[in-house]
Short mmCIF file of C-alpha atoms in Angstrom, two decimals:
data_model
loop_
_atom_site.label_atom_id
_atom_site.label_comp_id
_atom_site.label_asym_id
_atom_site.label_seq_id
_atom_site.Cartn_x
_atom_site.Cartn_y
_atom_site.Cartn_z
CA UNK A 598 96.39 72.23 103.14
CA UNK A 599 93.74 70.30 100.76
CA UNK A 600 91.44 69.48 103.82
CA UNK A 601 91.17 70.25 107.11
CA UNK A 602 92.20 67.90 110.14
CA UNK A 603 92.24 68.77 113.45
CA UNK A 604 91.01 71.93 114.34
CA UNK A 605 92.77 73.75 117.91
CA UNK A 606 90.77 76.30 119.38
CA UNK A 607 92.78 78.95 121.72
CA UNK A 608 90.40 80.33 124.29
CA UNK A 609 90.70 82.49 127.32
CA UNK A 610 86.84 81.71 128.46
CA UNK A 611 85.93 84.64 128.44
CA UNK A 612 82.28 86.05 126.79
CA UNK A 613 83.76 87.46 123.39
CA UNK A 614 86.16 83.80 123.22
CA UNK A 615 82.37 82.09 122.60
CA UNK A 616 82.04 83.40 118.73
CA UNK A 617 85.46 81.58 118.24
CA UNK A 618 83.99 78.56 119.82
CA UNK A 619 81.08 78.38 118.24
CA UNK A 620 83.16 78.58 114.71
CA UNK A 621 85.74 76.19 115.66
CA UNK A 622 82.23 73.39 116.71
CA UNK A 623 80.25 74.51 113.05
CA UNK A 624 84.17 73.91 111.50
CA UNK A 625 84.81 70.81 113.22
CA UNK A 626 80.67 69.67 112.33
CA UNK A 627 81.19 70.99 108.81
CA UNK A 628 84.33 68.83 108.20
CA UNK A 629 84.01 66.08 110.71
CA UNK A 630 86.67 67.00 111.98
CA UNK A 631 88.46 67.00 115.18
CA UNK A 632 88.71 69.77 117.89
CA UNK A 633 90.88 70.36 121.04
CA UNK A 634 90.08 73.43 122.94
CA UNK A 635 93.18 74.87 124.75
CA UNK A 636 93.06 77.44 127.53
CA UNK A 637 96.28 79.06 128.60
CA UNK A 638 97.08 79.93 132.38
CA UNK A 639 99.17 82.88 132.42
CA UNK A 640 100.74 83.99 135.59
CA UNK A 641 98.02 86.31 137.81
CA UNK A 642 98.61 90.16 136.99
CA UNK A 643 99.66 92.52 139.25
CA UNK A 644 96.46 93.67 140.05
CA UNK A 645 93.39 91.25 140.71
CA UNK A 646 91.09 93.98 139.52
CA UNK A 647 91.75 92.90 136.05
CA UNK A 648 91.53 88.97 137.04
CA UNK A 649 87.83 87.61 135.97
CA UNK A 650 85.95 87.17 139.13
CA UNK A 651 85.21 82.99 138.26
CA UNK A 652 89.56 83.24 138.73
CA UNK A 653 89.25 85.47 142.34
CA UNK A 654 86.25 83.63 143.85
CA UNK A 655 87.88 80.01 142.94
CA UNK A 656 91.08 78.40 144.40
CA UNK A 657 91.31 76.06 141.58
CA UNK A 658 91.50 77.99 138.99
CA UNK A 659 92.87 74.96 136.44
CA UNK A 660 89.80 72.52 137.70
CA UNK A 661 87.53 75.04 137.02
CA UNK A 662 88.74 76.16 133.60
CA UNK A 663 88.36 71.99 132.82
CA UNK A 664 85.33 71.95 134.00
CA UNK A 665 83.89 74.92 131.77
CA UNK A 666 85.61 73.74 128.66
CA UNK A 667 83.85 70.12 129.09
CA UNK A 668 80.64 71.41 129.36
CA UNK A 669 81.05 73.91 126.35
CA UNK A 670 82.29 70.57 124.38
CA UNK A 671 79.41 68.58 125.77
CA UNK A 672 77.24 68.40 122.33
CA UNK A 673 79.87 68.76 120.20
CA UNK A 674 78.75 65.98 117.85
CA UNK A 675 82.72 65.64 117.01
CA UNK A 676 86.11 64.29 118.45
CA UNK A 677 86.78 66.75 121.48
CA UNK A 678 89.64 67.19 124.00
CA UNK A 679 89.64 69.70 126.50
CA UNK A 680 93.63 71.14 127.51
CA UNK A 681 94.73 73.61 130.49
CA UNK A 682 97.84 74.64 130.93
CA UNK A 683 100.23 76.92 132.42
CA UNK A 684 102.50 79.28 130.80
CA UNK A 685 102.75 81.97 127.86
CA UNK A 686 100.28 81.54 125.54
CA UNK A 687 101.79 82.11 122.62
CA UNK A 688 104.57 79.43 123.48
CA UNK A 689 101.61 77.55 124.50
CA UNK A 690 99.58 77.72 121.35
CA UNK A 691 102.48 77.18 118.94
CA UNK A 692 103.53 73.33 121.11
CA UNK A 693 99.83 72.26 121.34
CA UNK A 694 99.50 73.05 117.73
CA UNK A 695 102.68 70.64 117.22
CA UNK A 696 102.03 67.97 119.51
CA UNK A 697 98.20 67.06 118.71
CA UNK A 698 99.09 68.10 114.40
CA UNK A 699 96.74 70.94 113.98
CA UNK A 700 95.58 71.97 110.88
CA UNK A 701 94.48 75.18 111.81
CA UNK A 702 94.46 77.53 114.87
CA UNK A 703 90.97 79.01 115.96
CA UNK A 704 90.90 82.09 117.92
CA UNK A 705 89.30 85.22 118.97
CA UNK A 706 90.09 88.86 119.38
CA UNK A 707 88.54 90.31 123.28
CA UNK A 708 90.71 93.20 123.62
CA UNK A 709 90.44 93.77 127.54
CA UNK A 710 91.18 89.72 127.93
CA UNK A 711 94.30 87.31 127.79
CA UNK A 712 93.58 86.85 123.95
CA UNK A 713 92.94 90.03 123.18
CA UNK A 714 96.25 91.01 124.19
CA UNK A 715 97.46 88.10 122.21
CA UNK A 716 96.27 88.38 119.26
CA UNK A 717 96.71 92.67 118.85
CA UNK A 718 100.00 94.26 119.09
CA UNK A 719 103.01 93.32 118.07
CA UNK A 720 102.02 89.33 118.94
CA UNK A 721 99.96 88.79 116.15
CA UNK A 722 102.82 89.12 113.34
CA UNK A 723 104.75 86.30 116.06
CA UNK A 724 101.90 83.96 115.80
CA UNK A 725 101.24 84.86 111.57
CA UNK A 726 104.33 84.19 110.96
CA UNK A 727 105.54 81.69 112.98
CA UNK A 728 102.89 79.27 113.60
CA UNK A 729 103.08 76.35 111.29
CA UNK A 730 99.38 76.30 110.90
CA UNK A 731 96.69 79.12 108.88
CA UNK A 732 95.55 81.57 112.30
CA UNK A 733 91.63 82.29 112.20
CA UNK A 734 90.52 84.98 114.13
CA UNK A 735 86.97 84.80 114.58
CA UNK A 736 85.12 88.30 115.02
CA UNK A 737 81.78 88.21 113.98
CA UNK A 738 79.01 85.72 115.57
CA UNK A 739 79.18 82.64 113.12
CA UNK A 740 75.55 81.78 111.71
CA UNK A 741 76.83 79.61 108.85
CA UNK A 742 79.80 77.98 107.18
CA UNK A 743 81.17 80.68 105.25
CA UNK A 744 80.03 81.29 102.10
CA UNK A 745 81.45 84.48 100.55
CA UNK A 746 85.44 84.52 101.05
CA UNK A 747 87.72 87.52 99.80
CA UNK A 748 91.41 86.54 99.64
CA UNK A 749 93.88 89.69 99.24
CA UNK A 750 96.56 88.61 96.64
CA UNK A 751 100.13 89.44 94.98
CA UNK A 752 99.49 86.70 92.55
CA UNK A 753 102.73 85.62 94.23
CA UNK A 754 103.20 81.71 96.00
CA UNK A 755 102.15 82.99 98.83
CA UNK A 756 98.93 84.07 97.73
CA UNK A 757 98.22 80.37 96.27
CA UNK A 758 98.84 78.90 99.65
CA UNK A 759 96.25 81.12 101.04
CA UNK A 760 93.82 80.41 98.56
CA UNK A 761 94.24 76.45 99.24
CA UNK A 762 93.92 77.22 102.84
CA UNK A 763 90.48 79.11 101.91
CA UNK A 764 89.36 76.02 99.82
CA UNK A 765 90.26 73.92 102.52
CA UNK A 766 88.34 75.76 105.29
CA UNK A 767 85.34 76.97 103.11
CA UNK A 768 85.08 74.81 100.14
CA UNK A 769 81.78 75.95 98.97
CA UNK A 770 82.12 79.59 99.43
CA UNK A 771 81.93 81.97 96.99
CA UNK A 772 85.40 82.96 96.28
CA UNK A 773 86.83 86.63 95.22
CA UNK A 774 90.37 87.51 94.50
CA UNK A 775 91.18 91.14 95.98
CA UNK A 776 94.41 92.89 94.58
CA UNK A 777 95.11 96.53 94.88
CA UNK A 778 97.95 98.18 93.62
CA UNK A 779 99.93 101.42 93.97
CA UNK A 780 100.11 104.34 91.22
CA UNK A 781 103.22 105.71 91.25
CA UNK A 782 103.59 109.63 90.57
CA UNK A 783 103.84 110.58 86.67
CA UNK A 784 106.63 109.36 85.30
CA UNK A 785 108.26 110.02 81.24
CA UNK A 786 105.92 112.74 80.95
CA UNK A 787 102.73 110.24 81.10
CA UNK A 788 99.52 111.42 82.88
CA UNK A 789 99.13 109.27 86.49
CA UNK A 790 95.64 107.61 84.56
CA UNK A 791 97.88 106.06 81.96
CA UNK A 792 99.91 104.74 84.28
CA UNK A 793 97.36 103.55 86.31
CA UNK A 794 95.39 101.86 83.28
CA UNK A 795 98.79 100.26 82.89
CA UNK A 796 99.16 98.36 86.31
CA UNK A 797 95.53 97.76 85.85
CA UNK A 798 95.98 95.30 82.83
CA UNK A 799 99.33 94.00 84.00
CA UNK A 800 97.18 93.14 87.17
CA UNK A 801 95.06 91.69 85.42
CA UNK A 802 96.91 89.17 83.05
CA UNK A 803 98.59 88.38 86.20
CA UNK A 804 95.30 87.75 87.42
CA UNK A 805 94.75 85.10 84.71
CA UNK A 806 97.71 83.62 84.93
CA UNK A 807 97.26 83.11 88.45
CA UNK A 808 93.81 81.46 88.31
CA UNK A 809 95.51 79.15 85.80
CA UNK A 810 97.95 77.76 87.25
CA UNK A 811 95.79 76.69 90.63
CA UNK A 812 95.41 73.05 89.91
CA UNK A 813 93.09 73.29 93.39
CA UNK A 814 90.51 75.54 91.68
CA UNK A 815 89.62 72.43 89.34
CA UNK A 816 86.09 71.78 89.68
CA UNK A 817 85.10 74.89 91.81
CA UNK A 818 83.28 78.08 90.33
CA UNK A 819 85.83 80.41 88.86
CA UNK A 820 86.97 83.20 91.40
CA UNK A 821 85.98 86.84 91.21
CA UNK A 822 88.85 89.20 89.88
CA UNK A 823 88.67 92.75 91.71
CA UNK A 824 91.30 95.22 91.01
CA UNK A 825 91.49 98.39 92.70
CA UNK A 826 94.48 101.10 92.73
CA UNK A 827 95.32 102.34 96.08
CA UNK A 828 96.93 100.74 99.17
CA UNK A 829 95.00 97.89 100.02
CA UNK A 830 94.96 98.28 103.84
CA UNK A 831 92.57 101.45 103.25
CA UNK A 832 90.74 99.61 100.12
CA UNK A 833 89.80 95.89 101.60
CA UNK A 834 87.89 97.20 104.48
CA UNK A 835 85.31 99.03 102.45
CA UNK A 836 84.96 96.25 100.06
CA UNK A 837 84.45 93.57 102.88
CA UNK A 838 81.93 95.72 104.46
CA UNK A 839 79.98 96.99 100.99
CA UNK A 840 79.98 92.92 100.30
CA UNK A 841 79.01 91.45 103.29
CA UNK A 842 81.67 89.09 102.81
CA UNK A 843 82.21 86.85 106.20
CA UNK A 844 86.07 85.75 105.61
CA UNK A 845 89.18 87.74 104.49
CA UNK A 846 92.13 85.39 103.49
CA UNK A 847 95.72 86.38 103.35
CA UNK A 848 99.21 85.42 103.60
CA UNK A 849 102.06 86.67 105.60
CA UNK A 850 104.82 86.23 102.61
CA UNK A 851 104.51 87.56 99.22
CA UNK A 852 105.53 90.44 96.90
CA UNK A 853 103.18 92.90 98.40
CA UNK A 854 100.85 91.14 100.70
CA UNK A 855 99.07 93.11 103.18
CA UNK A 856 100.41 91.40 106.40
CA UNK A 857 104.51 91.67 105.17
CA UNK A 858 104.37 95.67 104.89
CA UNK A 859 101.55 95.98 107.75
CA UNK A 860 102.90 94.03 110.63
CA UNK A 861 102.63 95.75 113.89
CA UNK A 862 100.69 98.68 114.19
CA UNK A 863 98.76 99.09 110.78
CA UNK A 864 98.35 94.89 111.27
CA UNK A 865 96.30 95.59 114.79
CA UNK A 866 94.29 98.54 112.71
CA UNK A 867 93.40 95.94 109.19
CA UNK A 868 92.05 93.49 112.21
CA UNK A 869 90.07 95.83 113.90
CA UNK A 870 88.74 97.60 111.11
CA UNK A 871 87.67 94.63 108.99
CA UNK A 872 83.13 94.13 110.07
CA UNK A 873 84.33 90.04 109.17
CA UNK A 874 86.90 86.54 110.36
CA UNK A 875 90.66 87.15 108.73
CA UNK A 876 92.48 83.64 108.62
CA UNK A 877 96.10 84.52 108.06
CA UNK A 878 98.55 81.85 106.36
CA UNK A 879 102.07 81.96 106.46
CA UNK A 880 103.88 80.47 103.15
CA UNK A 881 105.28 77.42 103.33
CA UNK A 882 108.82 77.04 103.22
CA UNK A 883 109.45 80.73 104.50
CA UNK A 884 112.20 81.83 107.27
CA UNK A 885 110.46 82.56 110.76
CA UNK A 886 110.78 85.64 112.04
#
C-alpha cells in the first residue's frame, strides 16, 4: 500500500457516522482520490424503539438512505458513489470492498448504532483480520490531515506493513515508532532493572535495524523511537493522549502486536480508551481467521 486509491466509507447515517465522513471527504481531497459511501440495511430489530425515527416515519427506508448519502456527497470535490444495500454488514463491507478495489475501509465507532455494534465486540477482530484492506476507525472530529502518527510495533513484517499503510494514508505526518515490552520476573539471580535495561537495548538495535531496512522511509524525516517496558495496551493510551497524537497505527499479525494478544474484549477497551483514529492493518500474506 504505497498510495492510496479508492477510499470506502461504511456508514450507518447516523450523527456520530459524520466524523468518519468528514475524514473519508478530507482523505479522498487530500489524495484525489476516490470515495464510495456504503450504508448497510440490516434486518429491523425486534423492537422499533431502537430503530432511528427517519427509518419509522419513512416507508422507503433504502430511497431515503440514497437520498441522504447524495446530498452528504454533494461538494465532495472528488469521484463519489453512493451504495445501499441489504444484508449483514460485515459481509457487506468485506464484498463492496472487493468489488469497487478499495484501498482502505473508513468507518466510525457510535456505540448505541448499527456500526457501533460492528465495529466493538468480538466483530472488530473479524473485520481486522479479515478484510483485505487497512480498517480506519475514525473517533475524533477531523480538523486536518493527520499530522502526528504513532504506530505500535514488534519490529516484526507486520509492523512494516503498517507503517507503509501510515505513509500511504498520512505521508506528511510526523511519524513515531511505539514499542513496549514485558520484564520478566528476576531470573539467574539478576535484579528485574538489569533485565529490563537488557530488553531495552535489544529493543532498541531492533529498533535500528528496523528503520533500516524500510526502503519506504527513503526521503521522509526519520521516525521517533519510544521504548517503554510494560504491556503496551495500558502504556499507548497515555502516550497518545500526553502527545496529542491524532492516529494510532497497528497491525493484526506480528510477534507481539497489540491486536494478536488483545482481540476481543481488551481489543473493544484499546479502542475506546485511545482520545485519537486507530487504522488497523492486517499483514499481508497471513491466514484469515
Amino acid at each position: 500500500m504505497n498510495h492510496l486509491g479508492t477510499l470506502l466509507l461504511a456508514t450507518d447515517l447516523s450523527a456520530r457516522s459524520d466524523r468518519a465522513l468528514d475524514r473519508a471527504l478530507l482523505l479522498a481531497r487530500q489524495h484525489q482520490t476516490r470515495l464510495v459511501a456504503l450504508h448497510v440495511m440490516e434486518p429491523p430489530p425486534a423492537t422499533a424503539l431502537t430503530t432511528p425515527a427517519w427509518k419509522r416515519l419513512t416507508p422507503d427506508h433504502k430511497a431515503l438512505a440514497e437520498q441522504r448519502l447524495a446530498d452528504d456527497l454533494a461538494e465532495a470535490g472528488v469521484p463519489t458513489q453512493a451504495l445501499v444495500v441489504r444484508g449483514h454488514p460485515v459481509d457487506a463491507i468485506l464484498d463492496t470492498a472487493t468489488r469497487e478495489s478499495a484501498s482502505l475501509i473508513v468507518t466510525g465507532i457510535a456505540r448505541e448504532t448499527t456500526l457501533g455494534r460492528l465495529l466493538l465486540g468480538t466483530t472488530v477482530e473479524r473485520l481486522a483480520r479479515v478484510a483485505r484492506q487497512p480498517v480506519l476507525v475514525v473517533k475524533a472530529r477531523p480538523r486536518k490531515p493527520y499530522q502526528d502518527v504513532v504506530i505500535a510495533t514488534d519490529f516484526s513484517e507486520g509492523s512494516r506493513q503498517a507503517l507503509r499503510a501510515a505513509l500511504a494514508v498520512a505521508p506528511g505526518a510526523r511519524l513515531t515508532l511505539f514499542h513496549a515490552y514485558a520484564v520478566p520476573p528476576e531470573a539467574d539471580a539478576l535484579p528485574a532493572e538489569v533485565i529490563a535495561e537488557h530488553l531495552r537495548r535489544d529493543a532498541l538495535l531492533k529498533a535500528e535495524s528496523f528503520v533500516r531496512d524500510t526502503p519506504e522511509l527513503a526521503g521522509h524525516p526519520r521516525p521517533e523511537i519510544v521504548i517503554q517496558a510494560g504491556q503496551p495496551e495500558t502504556l499507548l493510551s497515555p502516550f497518545v493522549f500526553e502527545r496529542r497524537c491524532d492516529l494510532v497505527v497497528t497491525g493484526t499479525h506480528g510477534l507481539t502486536g497489540i491486536l494478536r494478544t488483545a482481540i476481543g474484549s481488551v481489543a473493544e477497551k484499546l479502542l475506546e480508551a485511545l482520545p485519537c483514529d486507530v487504522l488497523i492493518v492486517r499483514q499481508h500474506g497471513a491466514a484469515r481467521a
